[in-house]
């Protein structure tokens, strides 16, 4: 067998594989002999079928199968030994005069090669690294929400602006009939707030959907419509009041602190607010980190310039799926996936150049941290090390989970790399301003 590579340009090459009879003959004959031993053909005793008949029936199929195995094994070995960084998979070139009746076979494969490039984390323009803080307004609002949540519900006969009302929204045209609870002071519309004041159980209030709530999703939840349906919706709704309740806020005492944070972990209102601030900012840090990852990704794609074997990749997309697609469809698919491919190459280069690796021991510790945070969401705040170890061992016995956690850990390593080496500028900001600035 002879394998050689012809370099077309920096991004494209052709591998030629020549297979002779000597390469496959022994293996094919061995398989056909085994077929002969097992063959059940009418008129012949088992194991006594003439080899000529076996070759006639099975020879071509066995030959094709063995040559393809030989071809694939040696092609992969060649790519590894030559350290060829290929994109997609080798594409076999069609040969008009190819004939399986020949004794020798020549194959050619097109290769798309990964480009050679450098990644500079010191981007031309500094990337904003947000530090989101929980301001006093947010902390006070959270305390108020907690007091309401754990407070006492007192039934009332007549509504005021600080009450909550339960009732049914209806609109015949849109087929709306949805029972919900509305906090009057959380309504955006002043006219709507005023409409509820002084009303009693059984009264009907007419409200317009335009500007009724702060966000579209709140209107969707209240009416049972989809987010798309409530967008720019301007109709009248009737609200039939079924209950009027006032929430007497819970006292900020040790009983409440223990209920929220565990026994004696928090012992004063000041400590409670500090804990709220600390927990909130941990959550904000995750959002800020994700924003940083996205922004660095976009900037690196924008500033890291390299060519791709575009025509090869389009052809590979066209031919490599479950069913062949048209050249136009392949070109459209390539346009959608090009940015993702570019970042995969950039990420791979960063991982290689900075020797970023995921070791099993650190993966297990990462898994334990993930498990611990999930358990905390269900009130299990202090799991034993043995319990975490056992759960992590079970999780890492699932290869899909290993892959998912490994990707998350590598993302964390890349994030740490960006924080250390990228051109960043820190910006301290409240969560409310962060949402407006980032999401509009």
Coordinates of N, CA, C and O in Angstrom, one line a residue, residues 116-241:
X116 N -3.4 28.2 9.8 CA -2.4 28.5 10.8 C -2.5 29.9 11.2 O -2.5 30.8 10.3
X117 N -2.7 30.3 12.5 CA -3.0 31.6 12.9 C -2.6 31.8 14.3 O -2.4 30.8 15.1
X118 N -2.5 33.1 14.8 CA -2.2 33.4 16.2 C -3.4 34.1 16.7 O -4.2 34.8 16.0
X119 N -3.7 34.0 18.1 CA -4.7 34.7 18.8 C -4.1 35.7 19.7 O -3.3 35.3 20.6
X120 N -4.5 36.9 19.6 CA -4.1 38.0 20.5 C -5.2 38.4 21.4 O -6.2 39.0 21.0
X121 N -5.0 38.0 22.7 CA -6.1 38.4 23.7 C -6.1 39.9 24.0 O -7.1 40.4 24.6
X122 N -5.0 40.6 23.7 CA -5.0 42.0 23.9 C -5.7 42.7 22.7 O -5.0 43.2 21.8
X123 N -7.0 42.7 22.7 CA -7.8 43.2 21.6 C -7.6 44.8 21.5 O -7.2 45.4 22.5
X124 N -7.8 45.3 20.3 CA -7.6 46.7 20.1 C -8.4 47.6 21.0 O -7.8 48.6 21.5
X125 N -9.6 47.2 21.2 CA -10.5 48.0 22.1 C -10.7 47.2 23.4 O -11.0 46.0 23.3
X126 N -10.6 47.8 24.6 CA -10.9 47.1 25.8 C -12.3 46.6 25.9 O -13.2 47.3 25.5
X127 N -12.5 45.4 26.5 CA -13.8 44.8 26.6 C -14.3 45.0 28.1 O -13.5 44.9 29.0
X128 N -15.5 45.4 28.2 CA -16.1 45.8 29.5 C -16.3 44.5 30.3 O -16.9 43.5 29.9
X129 N -15.7 44.5 31.5 CA -15.9 43.4 32.5 C -16.8 44.0 33.6 O -16.4 44.8 34.4
X130 N -18.1 43.6 33.6 CA -19.1 44.2 34.5 C -18.9 43.6 35.9 O -18.7 42.4 36.1
X131 N -19.0 44.5 36.9 CA -19.1 44.0 38.3 C -20.4 44.5 38.8 O -20.6 45.7 39.0
X132 N -21.4 43.6 38.9 CA -22.7 44.0 39.3 C -22.9 44.0 40.8 O -22.6 43.0 41.4
X133 N -23.4 45.1 41.3 CA -23.5 45.2 42.8 C -25.0 45.3 43.1 O -25.8 45.8 42.3
X134 N -25.4 44.8 44.3 CA -26.7 44.9 44.8 C -26.8 46.2 45.6 O -26.2 46.4 46.6
X135 N -27.5 47.2 45.0 CA -27.6 48.5 45.7 C -28.6 48.5 46.8 O -29.4 47.5 46.9
X136 N -28.7 49.6 47.5 CA -29.5 49.6 48.7 C -31.0 49.5 48.3 O -31.8 48.8 49.0
X137 N -31.4 50.1 47.2 CA -32.8 50.0 46.7 C -33.1 48.5 46.4 O -34.2 48.1 46.9
X138 N -32.3 47.8 45.8 CA -32.6 46.4 45.5 C -32.7 45.6 46.8 O -33.6 44.7 46.9
X139 N -31.7 45.8 47.7 CA -31.8 45.1 49.0 C -33.0 45.3 49.8 O -33.7 44.4 50.3
X140 N -33.4 46.6 49.8 CA -34.7 47.0 50.5 C -35.9 46.3 49.9 O -36.8 45.9 50.6
X141 N -35.9 46.3 48.5 CA -37.0 45.7 47.8 C -37.1 44.2 48.1 O -38.2 43.6 48.2
X142 N -35.9 43.6 48.2 CA -35.9 42.1 48.5 C -36.4 41.9 49.9 O -37.1 40.9 50.1
X143 N -36.0 42.7 50.8 CA -36.4 42.5 52.2 C -38.0 42.7 52.3 O -38.7 41.9 52.9
X144 N -38.5 43.7 51.5 CA -39.9 43.9 51.5 C -40.6 42.7 50.9 O -41.7 42.3 51.4
X145 N -40.1 42.1 49.8 CA -40.7 40.9 49.2 C -40.7 39.7 50.2 O -41.7 39.0 50.3
X146 N -39.6 39.6 50.9 CA -39.5 38.5 51.9 C -40.6 38.7 53.0 O -41.3 37.7 53.4
X147 N -40.7 39.9 53.4 CA -41.7 40.2 54.5 C -43.1 39.9 54.0 O -43.9 39.4 54.8
X148 N -43.4 40.3 52.7 CA -44.7 40.0 52.2 C -44.9 38.5 52.0 O -46.0 38.0 52.3
X149 N -43.9 37.8 51.5 CA -44.0 36.4 51.2 C -44.3 35.6 52.5 O -45.1 34.6 52.5
X150 N -43.6 36.0 53.6 CA -43.8 35.3 54.9 C -44.7 35.9 55.8 O -44.9 35.5 57.0
X151 N -45.4 37.0 55.3 CA -46.3 37.7 56.2 C -47.7 37.0 56.2 O -47.9 35.9 55.7
X152 N -48.6 37.7 56.9 CA -50.0 37.2 57.1 C -50.9 37.8 56.1 O -50.9 39.0 55.9
X153 N -51.8 36.9 55.6 CA -52.8 37.4 54.6 C -54.1 37.7 55.4 O -54.6 36.9 56.2
X154 N -54.6 39.0 55.3 CA -55.8 39.4 56.0 C -56.8 39.8 54.9 O -56.6 40.6 54.0
X155 N -58.0 39.2 55.0 CA -59.1 39.4 54.1 C -59.6 40.8 54.3 O -59.8 41.3 55.5
X156 N -60.0 41.5 53.2 CA -60.6 42.9 53.3 C -61.9 43.0 52.5 O -62.1 42.2 51.6
X157 N -62.7 44.0 52.9 CA -63.9 44.2 52.2 C -63.7 45.2 51.0 O -64.4 45.1 50.0
X158 N -62.8 46.1 51.2 CA -62.6 47.2 50.2 C -61.1 47.3 49.9 O -60.3 47.2 50.7
X159 N -60.8 47.5 48.6 CA -59.5 47.5 48.1 C -58.8 48.9 48.2 O -59.4 49.9 48.0
X160 N -57.5 48.8 48.6 CA -56.7 50.0 48.6 C -55.5 49.7 47.7 O -55.3 48.6 47.2
X161 N -54.7 50.8 47.4 CA -53.6 50.6 46.5 C -52.5 49.6 46.9 O -51.7 49.2 46.1
X162 N -52.4 49.3 48.2 CA -51.4 48.4 48.6 C -51.9 46.9 48.8 O -51.1 46.1 49.2
X163 N -53.1 46.7 48.3 CA -53.7 45.3 48.5 C -53.4 44.5 47.2 O -53.0 45.0 46.2
X164 N -53.8 43.2 47.4 CA -53.8 42.3 46.2 C -55.2 41.8 46.0 O -55.9 41.5 47.0
X165 N -55.6 41.7 44.7 CA -56.9 41.2 44.4 C -56.9 40.0 43.5 O -56.0 39.9 42.6
X166 N -57.7 39.0 43.9 CA -57.8 37.8 43.0 C -59.1 37.9 42.3 O -60.2 38.2 42.9
X167 N -59.1 37.5 41.0 CA -60.3 37.6 40.2 C -60.0 37.0 38.8 O -59.0 36.4 38.6
X168 N -61.0 37.3 37.9 CA -60.9 36.7 36.6 C -60.9 37.7 35.5 O -61.8 38.6 35.4
X169 N -59.9 37.7 34.7 CA -59.8 38.5 33.5 C -60.6 37.9 32.4 O -60.5 36.7 32.1
X170 N -61.4 38.7 31.7 CA -62.2 38.1 30.6 C -62.2 39.1 29.4 O -62.1 40.3 29.6
X171 N -62.3 38.5 28.2 CA -62.5 39.2 26.9 C -63.0 38.2 25.9 O -62.3 37.2 25.6
X172 N -64.2 38.4 25.5 CA -64.8 37.5 24.6 C -64.1 37.3 23.2 O -63.9 36.3 22.7
X173 N -63.7 38.5 22.7 CA -63.1 38.5 21.3 C -61.8 37.6 21.3 O -61.6 36.8 20.4
X174 N -61.0 37.7 22.4 CA -59.7 37.0 22.4 C -59.9 35.7 23.2 O -58.9 34.9 23.4
X175 N -61.2 35.4 23.6 CA -61.5 34.1 24.4 C -60.6 34.0 25.6 O -60.1 33.0 25.9
X176 N -60.5 35.2 26.3 CA -59.8 35.2 27.6 C -60.7 34.9 28.7 O -61.7 35.6 28.9
X177 N -60.3 34.0 29.6 CA -61.0 33.8 30.9 C -60.0 33.2 31.8 O -59.8 31.9 31.9
X178 N -59.3 34.0 32.6 CA -58.2 33.6 33.3 C -58.2 34.1 34.8 O -58.3 35.3 34.9
X179 N -58.2 33.2 35.7 CA -58.2 33.7 37.1 C -56.8 33.9 37.6 O -55.9 33.1 37.3
X180 N -56.5 35.0 38.2 CA -55.2 35.4 38.6 C -55.2 36.3 39.8 O -56.3 36.9 40.1
X181 N -54.1 36.6 40.4 CA -53.9 37.5 41.5 C -53.1 38.7 41.1 O -52.0 38.5 40.5
X182 N -53.6 39.9 41.3 CA -52.9 41.1 40.9 C -52.5 41.9 42.2 O -53.4 42.2 43.0
X183 N -51.2 42.3 42.2 CA -50.8 43.2 43.3 C -51.0 44.6 42.7 O -50.4 45.0 41.8
X184 N -51.9 45.4 43.3 CA -52.4 46.7 42.8 C -51.2 47.6 42.6 O -51.0 48.3 41.6
X185 N -50.3 47.7 43.6 CA -49.2 48.6 43.5 C -48.1 48.2 42.5 O -47.2 49.0 42.3
X186 N -48.2 47.0 42.0 CA -47.3 46.6 41.0 C -47.7 46.9 39.5 O -47.0 46.6 38.6
X187 N -49.0 47.3 39.4 CA -49.5 47.7 38.1 C -48.7 49.0 37.6 O -48.4 49.8 38.4
X188 N -48.5 49.0 36.3 CA -47.8 50.1 35.7 C -48.7 51.3 35.5 O -48.3 52.5 35.8
X189 N -49.9 51.1 35.1 CA -50.9 52.1 34.8 C -51.5 52.8 36.1 O -52.1 52.1 36.9
X190 N -51.3 54.1 36.2 CA -51.9 54.8 37.4 C -53.4 54.7 37.3 O -54.1 54.6 38.3
X191 N -54.0 54.8 36.1 CA -55.4 54.8 35.9 C -56.0 53.4 36.4 O -57.0 53.4 37.0
X192 N -55.2 52.3 36.1 CA -55.7 51.0 36.5 C -55.6 50.9 38.1 O -56.5 50.3 38.7
X193 N -54.6 51.4 38.7 CA -54.5 51.4 40.2 C -55.7 52.1 40.8 O -56.3 51.6 41.7
X194 N -55.9 53.3 40.3 CA -57.1 54.1 40.8 C -58.4 53.4 40.6 O -59.3 53.5 41.5
X195 N -58.5 52.6 39.5 CA -59.8 51.9 39.2 C -60.1 50.9 40.3 O -61.3 50.6 40.5
X196 N -59.1 50.3 40.9 CA -59.3 49.3 42.0 C -59.7 49.9 43.3 O -60.3 49.2 44.1
X197 N -59.2 51.1 43.6 CA -59.4 51.7 44.9 C -60.9 51.8 45.3 O -61.7 52.4 44.5
X198 N -61.3 51.3 46.4 CA -62.6 51.4 46.9 C -63.6 50.3 46.4 O -64.7 50.2 46.8
X199 N -63.1 49.4 45.5 CA -63.9 48.3 45.0 C -64.0 47.2 46.0 O -63.2 47.0 46.8
X200 N -65.1 46.4 45.8 CA -65.4 45.3 46.7 C -65.6 44.0 46.0 O -65.6 44.0 44.7
X201 N -65.6 42.9 46.7 CA -65.8 41.6 46.1 C -67.1 41.6 45.3 O -68.1 42.1 45.7
X202 N -67.0 41.1 44.0 CA -68.2 41.1 43.1 C -68.2 42.2 42.2 O -68.8 42.2 41.1
X203 N -67.4 43.3 42.5 CA -67.3 44.4 41.5 C -66.5 44.1 40.3 O -65.7 43.2 40.3
X204 N -66.9 44.7 39.2 CA -66.2 44.5 37.9 C -65.4 45.8 37.5 O -66.0 46.9 37.5
X205 N -64.1 45.6 37.2 CA -63.2 46.7 36.8 C -62.9 46.5 35.4 O -62.5 45.4 34.9
X206 N -63.0 47.5 34.5 CA -62.5 47.5 33.1 C -61.2 48.1 33.0 O -60.9 49.2 33.4
X207 N -60.2 47.4 32.4 CA -58.9 47.8 32.2 C -58.4 47.6 30.8 O -58.8 46.7 30.1
X208 N -57.5 48.5 30.3 CA -57.0 48.3 29.0 C -55.6 47.7 29.1 O -54.8 48.0 30.0
X209 N -55.3 46.8 28.2 CA -54.0 46.1 28.3 C -52.8 46.9 28.0 O -51.7 46.6 28.5
X210 N -53.0 48.0 27.3 CA -51.8 48.9 26.9 C -51.2 49.5 28.2 O -51.9 50.3 28.8
X211 N -50.0 49.2 28.5 CA -49.3 49.8 29.6 C -49.8 49.3 31.0 O -49.6 50.0 32.0
X212 N -50.6 48.2 31.0 CA -51.1 47.7 32.2 C -50.0 47.2 33.2 O -50.1 47.5 34.4
X213 N -49.1 46.4 32.6 CA -48.0 45.8 33.4 C -46.7 46.4 32.9 O -46.5 46.9 31.8
X214 N -45.7 46.2 33.7 CA -44.3 46.7 33.4 C -43.7 45.9 32.2 O -43.1 46.5 31.3
X215 N -44.0 44.6 32.1 CA -43.4 43.7 31.1 C -44.5 42.9 30.4 O -45.5 42.6 31.0
X216 N -44.2 42.6 29.1 CA -45.2 41.8 28.4 C -45.5 40.4 29.0 O -46.6 39.9 29.0
X217 N -44.4 39.8 29.6 CA -44.6 38.4 30.1 C -45.6 38.4 31.3 O -46.3 37.4 31.5
X218 N -45.7 39.6 32.0 CA -46.6 39.7 33.1 C -48.1 39.7 32.6 O -49.0 39.1 33.2
X219 N -48.3 40.4 31.5 CA -49.6 40.4 30.9 C -50.0 39.0 30.3 O -51.1 38.6 30.4
X220 N -49.0 38.4 29.7 CA -49.2 37.0 29.2 C -49.6 36.1 30.3 O -50.6 35.3 30.1
X221 N -48.9 36.2 31.4 CA -49.2 35.3 32.5 C -50.6 35.6 33.1 O -51.4 34.6 33.4
X222 N -51.0 36.8 33.1 CA -52.3 37.2 33.7 C -53.5 36.8 32.8 O -54.6 36.6 33.3
X223 N -53.3 36.8 31.5 CA -54.4 36.6 30.6 C -54.4 35.2 30.0 O -55.4 34.7 29.4
X224 N -53.2 34.4 30.1 CA -53.2 33.1 29.5 C -52.8 33.2 28.0 O -52.8 32.1 27.4
X225 N -52.4 34.3 27.5 CA -52.0 34.4 26.1 C -50.5 34.2 26.0 O -49.8 34.2 27.1
X226 N -50.0 34.1 24.8 CA -48.5 33.9 24.7 C -47.9 35.3 24.7 O -48.5 36.3 24.5
X227 N -46.5 35.3 24.8 CA -45.8 36.5 24.8 C -45.9 37.2 23.5 O -46.0 38.5 23.4
X228 N -46.0 36.4 22.4 CA -46.2 37.0 21.0 C -47.5 37.7 20.9 O -47.7 38.7 20.3
X229 N -48.6 37.0 21.5 CA -49.9 37.5 21.3 C -50.1 38.8 22.1 O -50.9 39.7 21.7
X230 N -49.4 39.0 23.2 CA -49.7 40.2 24.0 C -48.8 41.4 23.5 O -49.0 42.5 24.0
X231 N -47.9 41.1 22.6 CA -47.0 42.2 22.1 C -47.9 43.3 21.4 O -48.6 42.9 20.4
X232 N -47.8 44.5 21.8 CA -48.5 45.6 21.2 C -50.1 45.4 21.3 O -50.8 46.0 20.6
X233 N -50.5 44.5 22.2 CA -52.0 44.3 22.4 C -52.6 45.5 23.0 O -52.2 46.0 24.1
X234 N -53.8 45.9 22.5 CA -54.5 47.0 23.0 C -56.0 46.7 23.0 O -56.7 47.0 22.0
X235 N -56.5 46.1 24.1 CA -57.9 45.7 24.2 C -58.3 46.0 25.6 O -57.5 46.1 26.5
X236 N -59.7 46.0 25.8 CA -60.2 46.2 27.1 C -60.5 44.8 27.7 O -60.9 43.8 27.0
X237 N -60.2 44.7 29.0 CA -60.4 43.5 29.8 C -61.3 43.8 30.9 O -61.3 44.9 31.5
X238 N -62.2 42.9 31.3 CA -63.0 43.0 32.5 C -62.3 42.1 33.6 O -61.9 41.0 33.3
X239 N -62.3 42.7 34.8 CA -61.7 41.9 35.9 C -62.8 41.9 37.0 O -63.2 42.9 37.6
X240 N -63.3 40.6 37.3 CA -64.3 40.4 38.3 C -63.6 40.1 39.6 O -62.9 39.0 39.7
X241 N -63.8 40.9 40.6 CA -63.1 40.7 41.9 C -63.7 39.6 42.7 O -64.9 39.6 43.0

